[in-house]
Coordinates of C-alpha atoms in Angstrom, one line a residue:
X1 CA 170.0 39.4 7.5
X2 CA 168.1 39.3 4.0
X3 CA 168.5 43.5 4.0
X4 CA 165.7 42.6 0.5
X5 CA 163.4 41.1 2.4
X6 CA 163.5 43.2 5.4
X7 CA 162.9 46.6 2.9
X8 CA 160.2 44.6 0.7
X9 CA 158.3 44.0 4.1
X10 CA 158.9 47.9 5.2
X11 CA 157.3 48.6 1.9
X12 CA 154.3 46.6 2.2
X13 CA 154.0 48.0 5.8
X14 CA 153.9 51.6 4.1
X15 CA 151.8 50.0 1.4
X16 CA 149.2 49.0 4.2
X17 CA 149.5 52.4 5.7
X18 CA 148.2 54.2 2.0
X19 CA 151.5 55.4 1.4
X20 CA 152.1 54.9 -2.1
X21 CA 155.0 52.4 -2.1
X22 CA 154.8 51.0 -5.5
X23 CA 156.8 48.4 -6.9
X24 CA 159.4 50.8 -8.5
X25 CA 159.8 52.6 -5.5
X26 CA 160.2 49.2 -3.0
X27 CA 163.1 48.1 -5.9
X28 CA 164.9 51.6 -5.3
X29 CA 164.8 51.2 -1.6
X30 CA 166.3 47.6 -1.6
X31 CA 168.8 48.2 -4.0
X32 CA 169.8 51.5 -1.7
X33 CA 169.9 49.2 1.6
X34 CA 171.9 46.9 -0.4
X35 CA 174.5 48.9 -1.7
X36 CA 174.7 51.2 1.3
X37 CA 173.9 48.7 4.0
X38 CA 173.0 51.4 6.8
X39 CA 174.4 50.8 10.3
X40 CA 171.9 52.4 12.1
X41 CA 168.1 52.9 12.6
X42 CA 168.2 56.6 11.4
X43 CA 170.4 55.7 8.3
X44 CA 167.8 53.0 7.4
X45 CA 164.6 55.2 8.0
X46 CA 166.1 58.0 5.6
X47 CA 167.0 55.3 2.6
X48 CA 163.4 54.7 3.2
X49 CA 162.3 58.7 3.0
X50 CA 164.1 59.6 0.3
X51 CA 163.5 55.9 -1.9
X52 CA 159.6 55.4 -1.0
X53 CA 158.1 58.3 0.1
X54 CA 156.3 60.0 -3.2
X55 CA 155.1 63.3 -1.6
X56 CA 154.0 65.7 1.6
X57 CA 151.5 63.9 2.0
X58 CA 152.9 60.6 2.8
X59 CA 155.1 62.0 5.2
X60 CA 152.7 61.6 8.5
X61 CA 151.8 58.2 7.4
X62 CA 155.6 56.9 6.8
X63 CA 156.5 58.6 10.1
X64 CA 153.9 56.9 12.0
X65 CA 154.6 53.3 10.6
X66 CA 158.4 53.7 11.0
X67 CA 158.0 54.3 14.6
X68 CA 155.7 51.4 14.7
X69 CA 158.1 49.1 13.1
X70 CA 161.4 50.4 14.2
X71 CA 160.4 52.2 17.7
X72 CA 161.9 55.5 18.8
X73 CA 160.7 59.1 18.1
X74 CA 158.8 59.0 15.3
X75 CA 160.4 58.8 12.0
X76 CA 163.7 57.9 13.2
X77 CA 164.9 61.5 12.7
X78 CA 165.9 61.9 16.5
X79 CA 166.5 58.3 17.2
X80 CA 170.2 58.2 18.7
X81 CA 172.8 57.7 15.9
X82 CA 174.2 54.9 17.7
X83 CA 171.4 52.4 17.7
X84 CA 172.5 49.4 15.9
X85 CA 171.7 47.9 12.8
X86 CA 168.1 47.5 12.3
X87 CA 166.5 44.7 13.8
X88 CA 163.0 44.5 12.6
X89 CA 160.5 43.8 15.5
X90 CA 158.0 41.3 15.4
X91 CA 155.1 43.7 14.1
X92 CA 157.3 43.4 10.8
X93 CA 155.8 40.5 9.2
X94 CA 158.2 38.6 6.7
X95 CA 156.3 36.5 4.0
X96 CA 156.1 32.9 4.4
X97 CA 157.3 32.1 0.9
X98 CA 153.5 32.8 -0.8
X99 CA 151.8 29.5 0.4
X100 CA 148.5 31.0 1.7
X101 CA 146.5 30.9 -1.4
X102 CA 145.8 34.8 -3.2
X103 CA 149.0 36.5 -1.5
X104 CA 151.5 36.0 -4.8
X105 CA 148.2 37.2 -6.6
X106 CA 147.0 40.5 -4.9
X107 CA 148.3 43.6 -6.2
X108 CA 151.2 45.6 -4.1
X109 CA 151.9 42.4 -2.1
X110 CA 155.3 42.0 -0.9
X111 CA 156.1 39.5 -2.8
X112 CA 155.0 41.3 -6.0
X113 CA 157.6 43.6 -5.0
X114 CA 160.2 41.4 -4.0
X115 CA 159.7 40.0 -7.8
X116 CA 160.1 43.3 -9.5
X117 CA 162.8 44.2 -8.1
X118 CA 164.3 41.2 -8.5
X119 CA 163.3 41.3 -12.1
X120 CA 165.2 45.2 -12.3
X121 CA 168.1 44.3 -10.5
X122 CA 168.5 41.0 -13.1
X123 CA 167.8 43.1 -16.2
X124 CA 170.5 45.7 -15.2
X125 CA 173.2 43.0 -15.9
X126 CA 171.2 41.4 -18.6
X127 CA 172.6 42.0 -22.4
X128 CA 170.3 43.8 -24.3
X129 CA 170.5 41.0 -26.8
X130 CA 168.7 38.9 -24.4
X131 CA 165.6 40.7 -23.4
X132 CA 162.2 39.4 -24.1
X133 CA 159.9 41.6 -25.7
X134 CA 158.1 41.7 -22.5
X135 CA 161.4 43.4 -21.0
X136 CA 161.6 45.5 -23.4
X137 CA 159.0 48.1 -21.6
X138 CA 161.2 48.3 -19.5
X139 CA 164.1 49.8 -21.4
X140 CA 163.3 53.6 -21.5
X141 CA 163.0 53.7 -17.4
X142 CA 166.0 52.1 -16.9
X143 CA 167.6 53.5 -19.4
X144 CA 166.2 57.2 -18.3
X145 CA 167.7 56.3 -14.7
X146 CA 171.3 57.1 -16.3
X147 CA 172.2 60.5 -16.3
X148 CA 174.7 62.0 -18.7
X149 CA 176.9 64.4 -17.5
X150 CA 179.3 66.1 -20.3
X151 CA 183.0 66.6 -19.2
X152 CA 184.5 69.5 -18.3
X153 CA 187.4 71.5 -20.5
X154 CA 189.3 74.5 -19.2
X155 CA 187.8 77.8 -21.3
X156 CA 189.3 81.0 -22.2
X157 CA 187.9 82.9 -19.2
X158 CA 188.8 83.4 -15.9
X159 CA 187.3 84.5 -12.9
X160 CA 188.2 85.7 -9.6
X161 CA 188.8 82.9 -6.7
X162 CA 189.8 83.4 -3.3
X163 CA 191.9 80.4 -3.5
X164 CA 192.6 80.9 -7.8
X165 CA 196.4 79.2 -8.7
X166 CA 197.0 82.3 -10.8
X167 CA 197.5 86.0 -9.9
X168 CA 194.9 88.4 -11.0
X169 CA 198.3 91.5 -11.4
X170 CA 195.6 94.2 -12.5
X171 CA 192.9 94.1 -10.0
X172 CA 195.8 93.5 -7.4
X173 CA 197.6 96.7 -8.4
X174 CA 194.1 98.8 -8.5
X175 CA 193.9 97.9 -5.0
X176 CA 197.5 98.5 -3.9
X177 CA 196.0 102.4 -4.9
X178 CA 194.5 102.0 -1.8
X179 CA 197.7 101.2 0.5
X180 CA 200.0 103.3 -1.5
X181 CA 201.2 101.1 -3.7
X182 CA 202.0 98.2 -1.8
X183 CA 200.1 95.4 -3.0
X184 CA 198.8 94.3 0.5
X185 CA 195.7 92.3 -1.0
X186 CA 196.6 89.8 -3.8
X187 CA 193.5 89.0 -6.3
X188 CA 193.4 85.9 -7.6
X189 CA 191.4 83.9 -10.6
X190 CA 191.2 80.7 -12.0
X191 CA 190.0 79.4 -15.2
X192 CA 186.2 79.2 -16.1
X193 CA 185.1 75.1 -16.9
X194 CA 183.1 74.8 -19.9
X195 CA 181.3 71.9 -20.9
X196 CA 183.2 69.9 -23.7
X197 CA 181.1 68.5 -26.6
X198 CA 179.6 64.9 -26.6
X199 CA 179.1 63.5 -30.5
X200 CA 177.3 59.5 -30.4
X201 CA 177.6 58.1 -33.5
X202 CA 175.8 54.6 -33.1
X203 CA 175.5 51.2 -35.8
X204 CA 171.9 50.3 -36.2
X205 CA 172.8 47.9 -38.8
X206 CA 171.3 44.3 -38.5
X207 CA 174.3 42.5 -36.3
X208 CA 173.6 45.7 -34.0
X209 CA 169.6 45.5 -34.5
X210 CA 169.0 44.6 -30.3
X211 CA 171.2 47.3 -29.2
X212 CA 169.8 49.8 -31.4
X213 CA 166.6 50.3 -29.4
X214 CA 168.6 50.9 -26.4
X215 CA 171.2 53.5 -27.1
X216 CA 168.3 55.6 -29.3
X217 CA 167.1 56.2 -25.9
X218 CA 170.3 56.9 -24.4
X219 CA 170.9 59.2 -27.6
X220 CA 167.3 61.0 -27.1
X221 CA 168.5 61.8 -23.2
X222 CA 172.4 63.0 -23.9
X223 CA 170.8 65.2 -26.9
X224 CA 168.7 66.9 -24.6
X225 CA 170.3 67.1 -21.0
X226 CA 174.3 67.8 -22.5
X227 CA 173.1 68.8 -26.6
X228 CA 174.9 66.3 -27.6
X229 CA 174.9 65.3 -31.6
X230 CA 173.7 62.3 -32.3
X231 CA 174.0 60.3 -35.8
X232 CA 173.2 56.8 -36.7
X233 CA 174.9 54.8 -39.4
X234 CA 175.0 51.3 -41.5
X235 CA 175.4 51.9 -44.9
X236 CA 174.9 56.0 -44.5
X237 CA 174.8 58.7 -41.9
X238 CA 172.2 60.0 -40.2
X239 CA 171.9 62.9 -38.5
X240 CA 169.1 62.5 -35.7
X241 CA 170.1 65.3 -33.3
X242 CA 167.3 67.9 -34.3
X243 CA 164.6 65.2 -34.6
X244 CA 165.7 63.5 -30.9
X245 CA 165.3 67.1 -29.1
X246 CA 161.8 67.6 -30.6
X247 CA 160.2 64.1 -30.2
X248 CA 160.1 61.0 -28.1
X249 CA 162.6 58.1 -28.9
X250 CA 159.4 55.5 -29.2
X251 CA 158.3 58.0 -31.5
X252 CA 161.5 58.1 -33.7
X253 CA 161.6 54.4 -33.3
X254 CA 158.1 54.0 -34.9
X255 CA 158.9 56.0 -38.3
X256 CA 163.0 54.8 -38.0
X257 CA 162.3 53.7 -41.5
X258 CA 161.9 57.0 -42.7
X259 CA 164.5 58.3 -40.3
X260 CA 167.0 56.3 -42.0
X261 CA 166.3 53.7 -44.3
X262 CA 169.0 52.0 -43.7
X263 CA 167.9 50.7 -40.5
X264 CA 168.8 47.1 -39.7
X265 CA 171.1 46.9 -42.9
X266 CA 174.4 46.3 -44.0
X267 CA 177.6 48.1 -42.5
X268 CA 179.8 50.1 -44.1
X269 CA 181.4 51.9 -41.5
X270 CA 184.1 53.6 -42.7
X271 CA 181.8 55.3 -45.2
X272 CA 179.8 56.6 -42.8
X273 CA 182.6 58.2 -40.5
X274 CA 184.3 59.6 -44.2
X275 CA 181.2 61.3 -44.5
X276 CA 180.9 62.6 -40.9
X277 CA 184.4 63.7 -41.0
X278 CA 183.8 65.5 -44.2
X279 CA 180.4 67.3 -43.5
X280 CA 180.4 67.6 -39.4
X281 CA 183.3 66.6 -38.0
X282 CA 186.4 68.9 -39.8
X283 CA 184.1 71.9 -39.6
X284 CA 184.2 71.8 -35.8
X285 CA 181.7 69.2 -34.8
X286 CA 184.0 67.1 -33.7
X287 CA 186.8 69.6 -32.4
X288 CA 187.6 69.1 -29.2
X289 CA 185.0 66.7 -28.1
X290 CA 184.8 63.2 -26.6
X291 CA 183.1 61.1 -29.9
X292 CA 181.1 58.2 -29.0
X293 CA 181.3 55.1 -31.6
X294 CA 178.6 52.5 -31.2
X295 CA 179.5 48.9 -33.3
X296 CA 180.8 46.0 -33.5
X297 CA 183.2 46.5 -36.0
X298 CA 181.5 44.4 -38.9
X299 CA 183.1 46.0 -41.8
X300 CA 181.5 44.9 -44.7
X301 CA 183.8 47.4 -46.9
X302 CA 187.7 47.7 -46.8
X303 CA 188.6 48.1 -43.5
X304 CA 191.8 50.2 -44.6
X305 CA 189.0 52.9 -45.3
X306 CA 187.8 52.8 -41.7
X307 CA 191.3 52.8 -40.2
X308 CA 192.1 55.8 -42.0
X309 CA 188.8 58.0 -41.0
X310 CA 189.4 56.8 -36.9
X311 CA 192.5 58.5 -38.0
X312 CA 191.4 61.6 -38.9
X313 CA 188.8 61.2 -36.1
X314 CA 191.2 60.5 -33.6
X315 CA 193.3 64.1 -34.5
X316 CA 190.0 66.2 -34.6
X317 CA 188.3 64.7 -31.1
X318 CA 189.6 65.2 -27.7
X319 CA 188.6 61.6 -27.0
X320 CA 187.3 58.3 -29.0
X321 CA 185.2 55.8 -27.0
X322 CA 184.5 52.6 -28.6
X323 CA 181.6 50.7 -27.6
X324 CA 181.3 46.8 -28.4
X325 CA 178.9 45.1 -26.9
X326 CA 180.5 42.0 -28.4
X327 CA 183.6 43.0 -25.9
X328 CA 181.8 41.2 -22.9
X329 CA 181.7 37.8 -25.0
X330 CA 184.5 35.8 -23.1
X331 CA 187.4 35.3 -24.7
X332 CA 187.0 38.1 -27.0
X333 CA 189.8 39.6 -29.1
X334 CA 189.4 42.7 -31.4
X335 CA 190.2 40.3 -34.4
X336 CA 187.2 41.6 -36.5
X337 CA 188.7 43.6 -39.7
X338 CA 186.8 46.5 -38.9
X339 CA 187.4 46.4 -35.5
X340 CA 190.8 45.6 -35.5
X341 CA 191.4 48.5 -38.2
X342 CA 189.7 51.2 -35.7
X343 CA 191.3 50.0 -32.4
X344 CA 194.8 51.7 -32.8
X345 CA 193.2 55.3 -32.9
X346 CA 190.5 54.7 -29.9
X347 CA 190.8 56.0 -26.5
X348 CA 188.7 53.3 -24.6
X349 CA 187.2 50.4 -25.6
X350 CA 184.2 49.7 -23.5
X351 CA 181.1 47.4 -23.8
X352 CA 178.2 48.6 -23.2
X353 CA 175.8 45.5 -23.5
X354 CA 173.5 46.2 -20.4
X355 CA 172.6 49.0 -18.2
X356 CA 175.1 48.5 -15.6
X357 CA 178.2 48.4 -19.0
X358 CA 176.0 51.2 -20.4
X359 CA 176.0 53.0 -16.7
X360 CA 180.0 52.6 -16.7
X361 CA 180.3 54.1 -20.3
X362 CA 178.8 57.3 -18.8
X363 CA 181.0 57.8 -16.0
X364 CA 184.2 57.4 -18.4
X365 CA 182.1 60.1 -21.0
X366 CA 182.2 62.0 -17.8
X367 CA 185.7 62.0 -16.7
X368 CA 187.2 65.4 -17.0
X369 CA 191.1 65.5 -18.1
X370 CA 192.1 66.0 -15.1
X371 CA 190.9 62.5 -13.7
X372 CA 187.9 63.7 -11.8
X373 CA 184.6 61.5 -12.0
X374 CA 181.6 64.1 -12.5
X375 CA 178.6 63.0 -10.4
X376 CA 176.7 60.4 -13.1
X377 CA 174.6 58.2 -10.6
X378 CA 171.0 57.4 -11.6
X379 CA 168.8 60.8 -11.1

C-alpha cells in the first residue's frame, strides 16, 4: 500500500471538508505514516490529529470525515485497537495520475501535496551545495524543524531523591531524632544536571559560502533556545552571539558584510581559533563545553598553527565536533593540511551537508556523558 498516497488523499478529504490541511501539514502526516507505519485505524487517525489538524476548530470537521473515510465511532478515538491496518474505502478517492485537465493546477489538490512533500522529503537529504535558489526559501523552516537540545553535565548540587545512589547522612540522622536514634528512614540525594555549554564556531569563507546560509540559521536557533555562543570565521573572528539573539538570521544575512567583512573570503583558520582561544575560550568560554567547528579544513596558513590551537581547544572543551560537509564526498580522506592537522584533537568528525547530516549532528551535540540521547526530534 502507497501509505503517501493514501495520507495525501486523507488530506485532500480534510481539505474538502475546510479543514486547513495545507501542503506543510499533508508532508508532516506522510512522512509520520511513513516512518511509524501505524497498524491500526486508531493509530492512523491520531498521526492524522496531531500532523493536520491546526486548531479547536477543525476538530468536528476532521472527526466527521475520518469516520466517513475510515468508519467506526467518529474520530477513531473508540474504534477497537485491534482493527487492522487501514484500508481506505472507496469514498477515498486516489488521483488518477493528474490527467483530467486543471487538477495538477488547482490550489490544495492532492497532487499539489503529494509534490511538496515530495519536494521536502528530497531536500532533507539534499547537500546544501545543491539547492536552487528557489529551495533556498525553504531553508529556515526546515532548518527551524531541528531542535537543539544542550547536554547535560553533573553540577555541584544535590537534591533529595527517593531513589538518589547516595546517602543524604544529615537529614537521615535529624530524623532518626524521631525514632531515638535509630536511623529507620534513610534520605537520599542525587546530583542536580545542569546544562553544559554549546560554543559553534562556523567557516563562512568562500569554499564554505553554500553552507554558510544554512548553519547561520542553525546558529540563530542554538543561541536562543540553549544560549549558545556563536562565532564565524575566515580570515578573523567574529563574535555573532549578541547580534543572533536580538535579530533574525535573514536579517543578519542581509548586512553579513558589515557583520564580518570577511564573508566569503579566504581561510585562515588557525588564526581565528588562536584568537578565540586567547580572548573567549581560556577565560571560560570554552571550559567545559562541547565546541562546535564548522569547515572544511582549507588552511590557507600553516597548518602546524591550527594543529596546535585544536590542541589547546581540545584541553579547555569537554568535547570537539568537527563538521565537514566535504566528509559525505565518497571516498573521502581527511588529507587536507588543515584538516588533517585538526583531526588528532577532535572528538567526532561528522558531516553535516543536509538536514538529515545536520539533524544527526544535533543528537551527537545532545548526548550527555553518560550515553543517553536527549530528546532532539523536529519540534
Amino acid at each position: 500500500m502507497d501509505l503517501a498516497a493514501v495520507g495525501a488523499a486523507f488530506a485532500q478529504r480534510l481539505h474538502d471538508a475546510g479543514v486547513a490541511a495545507t501542503p506543510e501539514r499533508t508532508g508532516r502526516f506522510v512522512r509520520a505514516l511513513v516512518a511509524a507505519r501505524p497498524a491500526t485505524v486508531a493509530e492512523l487517525v491520531a498521526l492524522a490529529r496531531v500532523t493536520l489538524v491546526a486548531g479547536r476548530a477543525d476538530l468536528d470537521a476532521f472527526e466527521r470525515v475520518a469516520s466517513e473515510v475510515f468508519g467506526g465511532a467518529p474520530g477513531g478515538r473508540s474504534a477497537p485497537a485491534a482493527m487492522t491496518v487501514p484500508v481506505p474505502t472507496p469514498p477515498l478517492a486516489l488521483p488518477d495520475d493528474g490527467d483530467e485537465e486543471g487538477d495538477a493546477d488547482e490550489p490544495g489538490s492532492d497532487t499539489e501535496a503529494r509534490a511538496a512533500a515530495s519536494v521536502v522529503e528530497r531536500l532533507r537529504t539534499t547537500d546544501f551545495g545543491e539547492w536552487t535558489e528557489d529551495e533556498r526559501a525553504d531553508l529556515r523552516r526546515l532548518v527551524a524543524e531541528l531542535r537543539v537540545v544542550a547536554p547535560m553535565r553533573p553540577g555541584r548540587r544535590h537534591r533529595r531523591a527517593d531513589h538518589g545512589s547516595t546517602l543524604d547522612l544529615r537529614a537521615t540522622l535529624r530524623k532518626a531524632h524521631r525514632t531515638a536514634g535509630d536511623p529507620v528512614h534513610r534520605v537520599h540525594r542525587r546530583t542536580k544536571e545542569r546544562r553544559r555549554r554549546i560554543v559553534l564556531l562556523a567557516d563562512v569563507s568562500g569554499s564554505m559560502e553554500d553552507y554558510a546560509r544554512a548553519y547561520l540559521h542553525l546558529l540563530h536557533g542554538a543561541v536562543r533556545a540553549t544560549r549558545a555562543e556563536a562565532f564565524v570565521f575566515a580570515t578573523r573572528l567574529t563574535r555573532l552571539t549578541r547580534v543572533l539573539r536580538d535579530i533574525d538570521p535573514d536579517e543578519a544575512l542581509a548586512h553579513v558584510a558589515t557583520l564580518a567583512p570577511d564573508w566569503a573570503g579566504g581561510t585562515r583558520i588557525g588564526e581565528a581559533l588562536r584568537r578565540f582561544n586567547d580572548d573567549h575560550g581560556r577565560r571560560g568560554l570554552a571550559r567545559g563545553a562541547v565546541v562546535v567547528v564548522v569547515s572544511d579544513g582549507w588552511e590557507r596558513a600553516d597548518p602546524a598553527l591550527l594543529g596546535e590551537q585544536m590542541a589547546r581547544l581540545a584541553r579547555l572543551a569537554h568535547r570537539v565536533v568537527w563538521v565537514n560537509p566535504r566528509a559525505a564526498t565518497e571516498g573521502f580522506a581527511p588529507l587536507a593540511g588543515g584538516m588533517a592537522a585538526a583531526l588528532p584533537h577532535v572528538d567526532v568528525l561528522l558531516s553535516g551537508h543536509s538536514p538529515a547530516a545536520m539533524a544527526e549532528l544535533l543528537r551527537t551535540i545532545a548526548r550527555s556523558e553518560d550515553g543517553r540521547d536527549r530528546r532532539v526530534s523536529p519540534a
